[in-house]
PDB file of C-alpha atoms in Angstrom:
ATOM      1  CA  UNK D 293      -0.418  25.298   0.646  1.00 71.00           C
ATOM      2  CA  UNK D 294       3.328  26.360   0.940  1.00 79.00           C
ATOM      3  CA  UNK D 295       4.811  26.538  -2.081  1.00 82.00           C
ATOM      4  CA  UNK D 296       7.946  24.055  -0.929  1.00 83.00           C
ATOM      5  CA  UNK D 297       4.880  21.765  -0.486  1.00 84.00           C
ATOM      6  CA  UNK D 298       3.663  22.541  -3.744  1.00 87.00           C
ATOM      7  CA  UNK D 299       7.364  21.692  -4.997  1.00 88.00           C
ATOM      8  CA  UNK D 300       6.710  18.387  -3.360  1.00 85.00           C
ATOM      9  CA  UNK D 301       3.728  17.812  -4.984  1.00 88.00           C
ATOM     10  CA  UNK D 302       4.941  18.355  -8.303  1.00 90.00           C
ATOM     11  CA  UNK D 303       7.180  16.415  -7.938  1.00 87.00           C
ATOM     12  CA  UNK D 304       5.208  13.495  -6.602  1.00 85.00           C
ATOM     13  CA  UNK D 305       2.934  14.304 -10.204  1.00 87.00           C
ATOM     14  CA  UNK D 306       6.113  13.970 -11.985  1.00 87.00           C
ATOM     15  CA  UNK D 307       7.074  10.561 -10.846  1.00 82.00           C
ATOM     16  CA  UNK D 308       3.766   8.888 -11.176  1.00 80.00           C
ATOM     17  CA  UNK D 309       2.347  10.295 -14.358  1.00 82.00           C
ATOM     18  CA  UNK D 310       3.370   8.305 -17.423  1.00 74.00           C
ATOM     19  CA  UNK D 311       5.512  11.007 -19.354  1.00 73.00           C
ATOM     20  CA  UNK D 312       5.322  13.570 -21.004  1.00 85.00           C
ATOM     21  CA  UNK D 313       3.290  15.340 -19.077  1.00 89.00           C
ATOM     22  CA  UNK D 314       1.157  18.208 -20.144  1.00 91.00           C
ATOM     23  CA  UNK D 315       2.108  21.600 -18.459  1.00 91.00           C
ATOM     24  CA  UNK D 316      -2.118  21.858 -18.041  1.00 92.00           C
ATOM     25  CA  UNK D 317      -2.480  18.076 -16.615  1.00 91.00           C
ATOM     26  CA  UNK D 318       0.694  18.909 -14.046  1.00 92.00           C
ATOM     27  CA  UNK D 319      -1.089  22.304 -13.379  1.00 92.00           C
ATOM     28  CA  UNK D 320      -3.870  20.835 -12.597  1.00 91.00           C
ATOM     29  CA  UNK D 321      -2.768  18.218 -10.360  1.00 88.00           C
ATOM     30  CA  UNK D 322      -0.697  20.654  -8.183  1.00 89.00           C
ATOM     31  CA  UNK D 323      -4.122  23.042  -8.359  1.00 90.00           C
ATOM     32  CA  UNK D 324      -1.929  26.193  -9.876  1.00 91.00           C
ATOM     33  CA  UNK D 325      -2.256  28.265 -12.794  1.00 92.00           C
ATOM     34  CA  UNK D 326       0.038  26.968 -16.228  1.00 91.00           C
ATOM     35  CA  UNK D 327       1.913  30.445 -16.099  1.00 92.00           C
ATOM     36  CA  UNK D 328       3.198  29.627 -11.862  1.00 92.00           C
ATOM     37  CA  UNK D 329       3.269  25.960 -12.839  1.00 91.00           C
ATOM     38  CA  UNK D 330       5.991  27.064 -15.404  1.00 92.00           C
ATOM     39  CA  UNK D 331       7.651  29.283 -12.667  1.00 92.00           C
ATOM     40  CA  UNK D 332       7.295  25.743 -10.563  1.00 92.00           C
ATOM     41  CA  UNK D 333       9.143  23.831 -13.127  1.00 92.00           C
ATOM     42  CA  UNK D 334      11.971  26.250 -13.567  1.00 92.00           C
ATOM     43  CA  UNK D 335      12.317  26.194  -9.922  1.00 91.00           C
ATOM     44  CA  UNK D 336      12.975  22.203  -9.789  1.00 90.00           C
ATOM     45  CA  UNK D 337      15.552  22.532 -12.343  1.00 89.00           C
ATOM     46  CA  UNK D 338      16.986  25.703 -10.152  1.00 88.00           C
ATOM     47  CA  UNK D 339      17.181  23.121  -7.090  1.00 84.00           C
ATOM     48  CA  UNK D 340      18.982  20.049  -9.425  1.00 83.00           C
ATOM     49  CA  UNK D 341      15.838  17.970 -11.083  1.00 84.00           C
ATOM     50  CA  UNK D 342      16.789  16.842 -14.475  1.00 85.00           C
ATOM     51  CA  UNK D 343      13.461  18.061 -16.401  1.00 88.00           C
ATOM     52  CA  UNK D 344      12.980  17.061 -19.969  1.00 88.00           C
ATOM     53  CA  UNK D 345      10.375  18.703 -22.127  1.00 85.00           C
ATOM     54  CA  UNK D 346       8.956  22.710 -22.595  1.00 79.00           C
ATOM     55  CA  UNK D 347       6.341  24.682 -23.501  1.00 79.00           C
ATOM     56  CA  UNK D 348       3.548  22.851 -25.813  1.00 78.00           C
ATOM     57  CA  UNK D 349       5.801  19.448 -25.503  1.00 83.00           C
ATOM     58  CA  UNK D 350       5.340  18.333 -22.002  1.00 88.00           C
ATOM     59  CA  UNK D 351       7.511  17.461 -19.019  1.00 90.00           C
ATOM     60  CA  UNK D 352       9.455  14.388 -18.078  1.00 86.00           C
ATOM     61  CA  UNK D 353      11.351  13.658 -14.516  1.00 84.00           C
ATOM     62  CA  UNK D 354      14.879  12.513 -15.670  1.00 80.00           C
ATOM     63  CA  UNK D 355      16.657  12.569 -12.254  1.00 68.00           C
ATOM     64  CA  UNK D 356      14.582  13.366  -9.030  1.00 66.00           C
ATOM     65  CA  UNK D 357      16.927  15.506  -6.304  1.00 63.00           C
ATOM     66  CA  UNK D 358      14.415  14.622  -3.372  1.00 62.00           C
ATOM     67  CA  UNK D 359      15.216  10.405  -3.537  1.00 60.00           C
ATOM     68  CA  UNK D 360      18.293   9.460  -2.900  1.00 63.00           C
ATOM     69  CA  UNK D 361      20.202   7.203  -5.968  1.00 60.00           C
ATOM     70  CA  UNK D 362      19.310   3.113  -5.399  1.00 65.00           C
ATOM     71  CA  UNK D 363      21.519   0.220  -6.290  1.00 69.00           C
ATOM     72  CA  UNK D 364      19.999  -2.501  -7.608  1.00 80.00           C
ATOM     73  CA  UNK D 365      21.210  -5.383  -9.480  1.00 82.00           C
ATOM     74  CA  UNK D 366      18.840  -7.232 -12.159  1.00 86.00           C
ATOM     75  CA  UNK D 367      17.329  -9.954  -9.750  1.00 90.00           C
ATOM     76  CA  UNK D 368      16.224  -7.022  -7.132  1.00 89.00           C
ATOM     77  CA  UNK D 369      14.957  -5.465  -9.637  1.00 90.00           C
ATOM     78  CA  UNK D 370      12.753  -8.384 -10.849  1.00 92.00           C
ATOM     79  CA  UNK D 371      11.567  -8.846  -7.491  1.00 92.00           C
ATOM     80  CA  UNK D 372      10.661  -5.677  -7.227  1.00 92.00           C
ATOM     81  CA  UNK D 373       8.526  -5.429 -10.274  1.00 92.00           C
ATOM     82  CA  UNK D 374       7.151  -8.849  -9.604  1.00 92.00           C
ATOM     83  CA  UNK D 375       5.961  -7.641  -5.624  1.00 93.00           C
ATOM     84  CA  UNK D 376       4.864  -4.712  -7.032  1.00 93.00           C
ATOM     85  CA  UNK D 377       2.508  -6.294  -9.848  1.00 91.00           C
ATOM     86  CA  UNK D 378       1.091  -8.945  -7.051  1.00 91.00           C
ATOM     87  CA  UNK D 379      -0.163  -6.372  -4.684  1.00 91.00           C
ATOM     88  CA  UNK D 380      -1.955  -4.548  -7.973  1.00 88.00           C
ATOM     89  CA  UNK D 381      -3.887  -8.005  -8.875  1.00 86.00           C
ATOM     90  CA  UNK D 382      -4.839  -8.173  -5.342  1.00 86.00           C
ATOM     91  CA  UNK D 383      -8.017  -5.577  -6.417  1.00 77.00           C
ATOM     92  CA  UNK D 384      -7.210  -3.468  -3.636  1.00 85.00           C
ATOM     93  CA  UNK D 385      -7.527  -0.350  -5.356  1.00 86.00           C
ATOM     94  CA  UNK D 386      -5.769   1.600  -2.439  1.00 88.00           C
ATOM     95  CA  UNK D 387      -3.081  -0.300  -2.468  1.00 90.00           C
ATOM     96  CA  UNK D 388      -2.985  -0.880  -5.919  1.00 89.00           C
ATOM     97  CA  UNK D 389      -2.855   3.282  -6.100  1.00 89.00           C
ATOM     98  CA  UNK D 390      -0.042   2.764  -3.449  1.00 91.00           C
ATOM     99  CA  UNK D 391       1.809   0.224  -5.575  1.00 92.00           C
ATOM    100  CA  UNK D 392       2.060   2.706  -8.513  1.00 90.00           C
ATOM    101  CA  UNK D 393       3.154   5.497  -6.538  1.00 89.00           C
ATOM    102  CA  UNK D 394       6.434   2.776  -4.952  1.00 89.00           C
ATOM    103  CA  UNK D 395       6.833   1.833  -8.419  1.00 89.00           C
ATOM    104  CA  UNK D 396       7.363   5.335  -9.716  1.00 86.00           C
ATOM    105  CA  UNK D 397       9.504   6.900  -7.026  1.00 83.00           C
ATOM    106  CA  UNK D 398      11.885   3.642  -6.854  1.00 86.00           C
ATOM    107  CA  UNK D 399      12.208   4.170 -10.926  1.00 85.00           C
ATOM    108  CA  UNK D 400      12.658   8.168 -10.125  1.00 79.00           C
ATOM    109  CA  UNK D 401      16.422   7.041  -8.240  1.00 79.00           C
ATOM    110  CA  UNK D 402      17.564   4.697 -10.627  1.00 82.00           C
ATOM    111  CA  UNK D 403      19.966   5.107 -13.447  1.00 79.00           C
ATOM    112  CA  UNK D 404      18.237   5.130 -16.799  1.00 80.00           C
ATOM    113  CA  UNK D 405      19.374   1.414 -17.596  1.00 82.00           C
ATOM    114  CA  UNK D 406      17.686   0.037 -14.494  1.00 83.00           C
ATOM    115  CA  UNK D 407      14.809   2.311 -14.670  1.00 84.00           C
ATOM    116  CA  UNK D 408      13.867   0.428 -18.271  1.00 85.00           C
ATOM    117  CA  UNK D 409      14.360  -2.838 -16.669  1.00 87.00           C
ATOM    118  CA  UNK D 410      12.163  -1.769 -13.845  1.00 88.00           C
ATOM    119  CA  UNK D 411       9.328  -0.438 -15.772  1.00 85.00           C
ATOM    120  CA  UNK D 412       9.466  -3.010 -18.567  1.00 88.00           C
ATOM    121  CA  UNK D 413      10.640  -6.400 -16.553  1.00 87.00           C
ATOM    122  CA  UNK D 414      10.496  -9.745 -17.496  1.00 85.00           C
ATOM    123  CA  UNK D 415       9.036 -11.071 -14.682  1.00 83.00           C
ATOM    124  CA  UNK D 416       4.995 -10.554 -15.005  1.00 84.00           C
ATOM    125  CA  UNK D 417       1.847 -11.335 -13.052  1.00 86.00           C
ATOM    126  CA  UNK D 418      -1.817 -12.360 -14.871  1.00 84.00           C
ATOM    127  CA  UNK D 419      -4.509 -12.964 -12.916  1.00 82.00           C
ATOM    128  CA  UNK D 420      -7.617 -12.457 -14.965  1.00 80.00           C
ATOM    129  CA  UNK D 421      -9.611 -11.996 -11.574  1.00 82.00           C
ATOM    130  CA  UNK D 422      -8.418 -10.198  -8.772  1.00 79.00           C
ATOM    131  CA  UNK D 423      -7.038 -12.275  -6.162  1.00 81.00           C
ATOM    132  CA  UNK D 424      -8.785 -10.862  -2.913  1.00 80.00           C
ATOM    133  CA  UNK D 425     -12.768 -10.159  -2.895  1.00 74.00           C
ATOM    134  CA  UNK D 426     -13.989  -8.563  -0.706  1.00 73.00           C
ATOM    135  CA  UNK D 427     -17.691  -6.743  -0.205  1.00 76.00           C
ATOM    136  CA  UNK D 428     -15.841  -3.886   2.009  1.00 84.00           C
ATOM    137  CA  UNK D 429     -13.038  -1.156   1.230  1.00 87.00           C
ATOM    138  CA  UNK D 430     -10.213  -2.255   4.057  1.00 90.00           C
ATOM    139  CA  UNK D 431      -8.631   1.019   4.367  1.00 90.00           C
ATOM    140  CA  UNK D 432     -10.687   1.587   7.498  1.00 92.00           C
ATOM    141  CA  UNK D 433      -9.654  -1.885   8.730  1.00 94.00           C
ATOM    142  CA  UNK D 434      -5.531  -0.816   7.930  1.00 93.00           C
ATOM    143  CA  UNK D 435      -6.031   2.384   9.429  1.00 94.00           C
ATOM    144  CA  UNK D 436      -7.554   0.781  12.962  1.00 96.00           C
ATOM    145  CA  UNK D 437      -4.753  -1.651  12.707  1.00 95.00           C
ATOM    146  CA  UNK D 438      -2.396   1.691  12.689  1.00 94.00           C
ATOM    147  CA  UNK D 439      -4.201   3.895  14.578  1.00 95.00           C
ATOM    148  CA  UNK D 440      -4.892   0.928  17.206  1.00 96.00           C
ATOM    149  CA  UNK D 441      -8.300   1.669  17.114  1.00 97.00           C
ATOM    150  CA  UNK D 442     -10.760  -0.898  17.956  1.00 97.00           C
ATOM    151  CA  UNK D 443     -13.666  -1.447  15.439  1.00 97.00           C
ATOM    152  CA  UNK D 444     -17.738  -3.088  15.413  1.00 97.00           C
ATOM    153  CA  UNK D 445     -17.788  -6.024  12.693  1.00 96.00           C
ATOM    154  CA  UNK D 446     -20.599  -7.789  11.304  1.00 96.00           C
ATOM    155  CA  UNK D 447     -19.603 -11.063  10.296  1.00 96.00           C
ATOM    156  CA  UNK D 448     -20.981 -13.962   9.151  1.00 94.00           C
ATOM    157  CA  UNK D 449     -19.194 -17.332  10.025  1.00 91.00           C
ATOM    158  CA  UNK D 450     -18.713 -20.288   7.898  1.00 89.00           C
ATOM    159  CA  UNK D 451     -21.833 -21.748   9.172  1.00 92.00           C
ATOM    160  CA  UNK D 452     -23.769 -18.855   7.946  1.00 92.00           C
ATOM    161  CA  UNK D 453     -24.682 -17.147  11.669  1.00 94.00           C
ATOM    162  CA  UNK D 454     -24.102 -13.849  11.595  1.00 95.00           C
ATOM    163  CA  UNK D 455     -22.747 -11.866  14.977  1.00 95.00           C
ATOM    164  CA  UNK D 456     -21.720  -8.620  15.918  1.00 96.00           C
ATOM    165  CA  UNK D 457     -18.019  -7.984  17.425  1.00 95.00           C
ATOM    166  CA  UNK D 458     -15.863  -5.910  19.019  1.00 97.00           C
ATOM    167  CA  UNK D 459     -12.515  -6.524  17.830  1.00 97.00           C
ATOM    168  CA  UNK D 460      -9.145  -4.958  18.369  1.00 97.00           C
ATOM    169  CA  UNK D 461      -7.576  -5.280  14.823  1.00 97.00           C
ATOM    170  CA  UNK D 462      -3.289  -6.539  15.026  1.00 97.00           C
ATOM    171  CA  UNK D 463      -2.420  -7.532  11.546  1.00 95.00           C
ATOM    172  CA  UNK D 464      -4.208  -8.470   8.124  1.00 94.00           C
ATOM    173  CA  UNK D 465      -2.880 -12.069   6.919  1.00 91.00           C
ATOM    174  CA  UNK D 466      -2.676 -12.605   3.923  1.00 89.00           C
ATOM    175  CA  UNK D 467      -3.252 -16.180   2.391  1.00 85.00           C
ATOM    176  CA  UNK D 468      -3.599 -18.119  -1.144  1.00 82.00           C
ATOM    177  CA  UNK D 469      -7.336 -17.348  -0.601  1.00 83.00           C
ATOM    178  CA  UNK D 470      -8.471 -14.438   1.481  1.00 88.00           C
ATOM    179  CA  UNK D 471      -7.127 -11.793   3.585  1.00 92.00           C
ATOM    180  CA  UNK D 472      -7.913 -12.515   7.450  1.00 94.00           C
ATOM    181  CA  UNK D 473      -7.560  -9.918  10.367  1.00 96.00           C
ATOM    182  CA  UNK D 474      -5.847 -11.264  13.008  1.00 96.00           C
ATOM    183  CA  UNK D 475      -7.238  -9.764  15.967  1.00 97.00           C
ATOM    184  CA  UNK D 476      -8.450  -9.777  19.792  1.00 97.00           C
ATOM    185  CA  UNK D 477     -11.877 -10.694  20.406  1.00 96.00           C
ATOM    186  CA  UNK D 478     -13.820  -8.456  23.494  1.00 96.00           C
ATOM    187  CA  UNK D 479     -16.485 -10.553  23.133  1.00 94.00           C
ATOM    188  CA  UNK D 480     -14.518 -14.047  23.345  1.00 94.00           C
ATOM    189  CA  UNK D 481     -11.772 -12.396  25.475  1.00 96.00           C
ATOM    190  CA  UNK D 482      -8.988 -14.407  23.384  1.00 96.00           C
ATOM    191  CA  UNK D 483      -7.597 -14.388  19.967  1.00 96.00           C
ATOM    192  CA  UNK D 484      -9.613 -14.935  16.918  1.00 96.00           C
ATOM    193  CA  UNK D 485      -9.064 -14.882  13.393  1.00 95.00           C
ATOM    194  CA  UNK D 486     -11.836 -13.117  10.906  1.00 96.00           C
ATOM    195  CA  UNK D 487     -12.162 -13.590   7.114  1.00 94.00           C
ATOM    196  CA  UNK D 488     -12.240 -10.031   5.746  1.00 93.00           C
ATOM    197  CA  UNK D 489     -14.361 -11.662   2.465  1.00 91.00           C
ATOM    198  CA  UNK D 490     -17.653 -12.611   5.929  1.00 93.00           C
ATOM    199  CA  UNK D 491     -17.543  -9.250   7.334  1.00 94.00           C
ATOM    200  CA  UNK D 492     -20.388  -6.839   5.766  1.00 93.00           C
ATOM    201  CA  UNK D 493     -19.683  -4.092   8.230  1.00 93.00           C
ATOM    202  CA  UNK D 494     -16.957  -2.211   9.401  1.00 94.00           C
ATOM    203  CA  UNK D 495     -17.139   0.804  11.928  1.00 94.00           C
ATOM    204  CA  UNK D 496     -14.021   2.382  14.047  1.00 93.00           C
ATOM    205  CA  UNK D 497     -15.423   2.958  17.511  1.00 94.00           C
ATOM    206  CA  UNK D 498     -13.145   5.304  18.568  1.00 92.00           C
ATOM    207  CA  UNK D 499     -11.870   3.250  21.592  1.00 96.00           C
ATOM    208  CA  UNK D 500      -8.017   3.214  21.368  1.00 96.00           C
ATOM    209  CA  UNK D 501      -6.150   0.321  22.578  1.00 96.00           C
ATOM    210  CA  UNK D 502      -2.681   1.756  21.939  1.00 93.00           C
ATOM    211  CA  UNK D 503      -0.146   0.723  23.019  1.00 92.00           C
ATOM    212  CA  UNK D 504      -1.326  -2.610  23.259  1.00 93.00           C
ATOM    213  CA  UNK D 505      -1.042  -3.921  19.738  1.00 94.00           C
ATOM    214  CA  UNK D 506       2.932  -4.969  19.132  1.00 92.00           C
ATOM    215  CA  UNK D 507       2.478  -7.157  22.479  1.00 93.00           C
ATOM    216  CA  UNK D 508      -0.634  -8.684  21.557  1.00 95.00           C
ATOM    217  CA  UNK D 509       0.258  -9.174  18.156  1.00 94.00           C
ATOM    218  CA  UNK D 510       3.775 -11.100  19.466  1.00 94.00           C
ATOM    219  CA  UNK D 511       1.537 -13.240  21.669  1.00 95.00           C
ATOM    220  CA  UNK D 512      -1.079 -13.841  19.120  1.00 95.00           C
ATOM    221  CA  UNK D 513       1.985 -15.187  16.348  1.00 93.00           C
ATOM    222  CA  UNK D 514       3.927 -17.061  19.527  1.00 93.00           C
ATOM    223  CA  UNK D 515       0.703 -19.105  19.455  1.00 93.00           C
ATOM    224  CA  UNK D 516       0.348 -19.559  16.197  1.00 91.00           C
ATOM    225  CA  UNK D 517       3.941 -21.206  16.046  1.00 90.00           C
ATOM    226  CA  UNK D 518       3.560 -22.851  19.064  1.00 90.00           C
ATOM    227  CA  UNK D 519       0.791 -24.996  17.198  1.00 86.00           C
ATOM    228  CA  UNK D 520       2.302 -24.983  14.144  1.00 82.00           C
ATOM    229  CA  UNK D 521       4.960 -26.852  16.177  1.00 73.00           C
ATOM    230  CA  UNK D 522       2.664 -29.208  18.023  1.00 68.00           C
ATOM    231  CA  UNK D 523       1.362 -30.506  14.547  1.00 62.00           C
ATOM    232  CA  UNK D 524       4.875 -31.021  13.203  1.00 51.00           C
ATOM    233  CA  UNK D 525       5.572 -32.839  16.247  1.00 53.00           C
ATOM    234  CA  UNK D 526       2.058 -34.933  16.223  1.00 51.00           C
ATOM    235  CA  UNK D 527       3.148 -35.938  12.736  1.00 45.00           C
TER     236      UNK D 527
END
């Protein structure tokens, strides 16, 4: 590893940790000994990062040089702490990982009286399950969805028949009860919607459908408004 990627590294440590941060927990998350961890941290102060701490104390990031400065008044910054706390009671632990990390580098650009409001807002979620269940890690599902990467699904339907699909994944949809994959069916030839919570297997195939998923997605949500329409109309 370079050591400007190193830097980098550190400094991605630095915002997520809760400070002060031992010189040995910082060394070992950048993989370095303490002594060029020490050289690392006099470096980021040489380049404009506002460091707190030393030797034996621990380390705090005051001011981050990489990110920008943000503006945000105290209703943006509510929302942001309330988004932020939803996706973590979803119990997606990757994105719940991912939710920290935004949480720390937004609070890394702000001024110190917004920071506090961001970290400690007023706004709160409690959910004393986690919203989404679901037998399967979805990372590989996002990922196919990114990658356009079609994928094999077991699922079972609401009848309780199980099937095996080929699907090419567009979105993940997120509802008041599960998380659904909007997607193209090979096997139906049309658009279908699957219940992440039924599928027991997931397995990328390899077969790329790129760059085929922004106009099949826009189809796919043209039709879903088209009925949403018809059933205002019908009522």
């Amino acid at each position: 590893m370079s050591r400007s990627a190193r830097l980098l590294q550190l400094l991605h440590a630095m915002r997520t940790l809760a400070g002060p941060v031992t010189a040995a927990r910082l060394a070992e998350e950048t993989g370095v000994s303490i002594r060029s961890l020490y050289r690392d941290i006099d470096a980021l102060r040489s380049a404009g990062a506002q460091i707190e701490g030393e030797r034996g104390y621990g380390y705090r990031l005051v001011e981050d040089p990489a990110l920008p400065p943000q503006m945000f008044d105290q209703d943006e910054i509510e929302v942001l702490a309330l988004s932020l706390a939803e996706v973590r009671a979803w119990g997606d632990p990757a994105l719940a990982r991912a939710a920290d990390s935004v949480l720390a580098k937004i609070a890394a650009t702000l001024p110190s009286v917004r920071e506090r409001q961001l970290l400690h807002a007023i706004a709160q979620v409690f959910r004393p399950e986690p919203r989404y269940l679901s037998p399967l890690d979805l990372a590989p599902l996002r990922s196919a969805c990114w990658q356009e990467e079609a994928i094999d699904i077991h699922y079972v339907d609401g009848d309780g028949a199980t099937s095996e699909r080929t699907i090419l994944p567009l979105a993940l949809f997120y509802t008041e009860t599960c998380v659904t994959a909007l997607s193209w069916c090979c096997l139906r030839q049309d658009f279908r919607m699957f219940r992440t919570d039924r599928m027991t297997e997931i397995h990328p195939n390899g077969t790329s459908f790129r760059p085929r998923r922004v106009p099949l997605l826009r189809d796919y949500l043209a039709q879903l408004e088209q009925r949403r329409g018809a059933k205002v109309d019908e009522g």
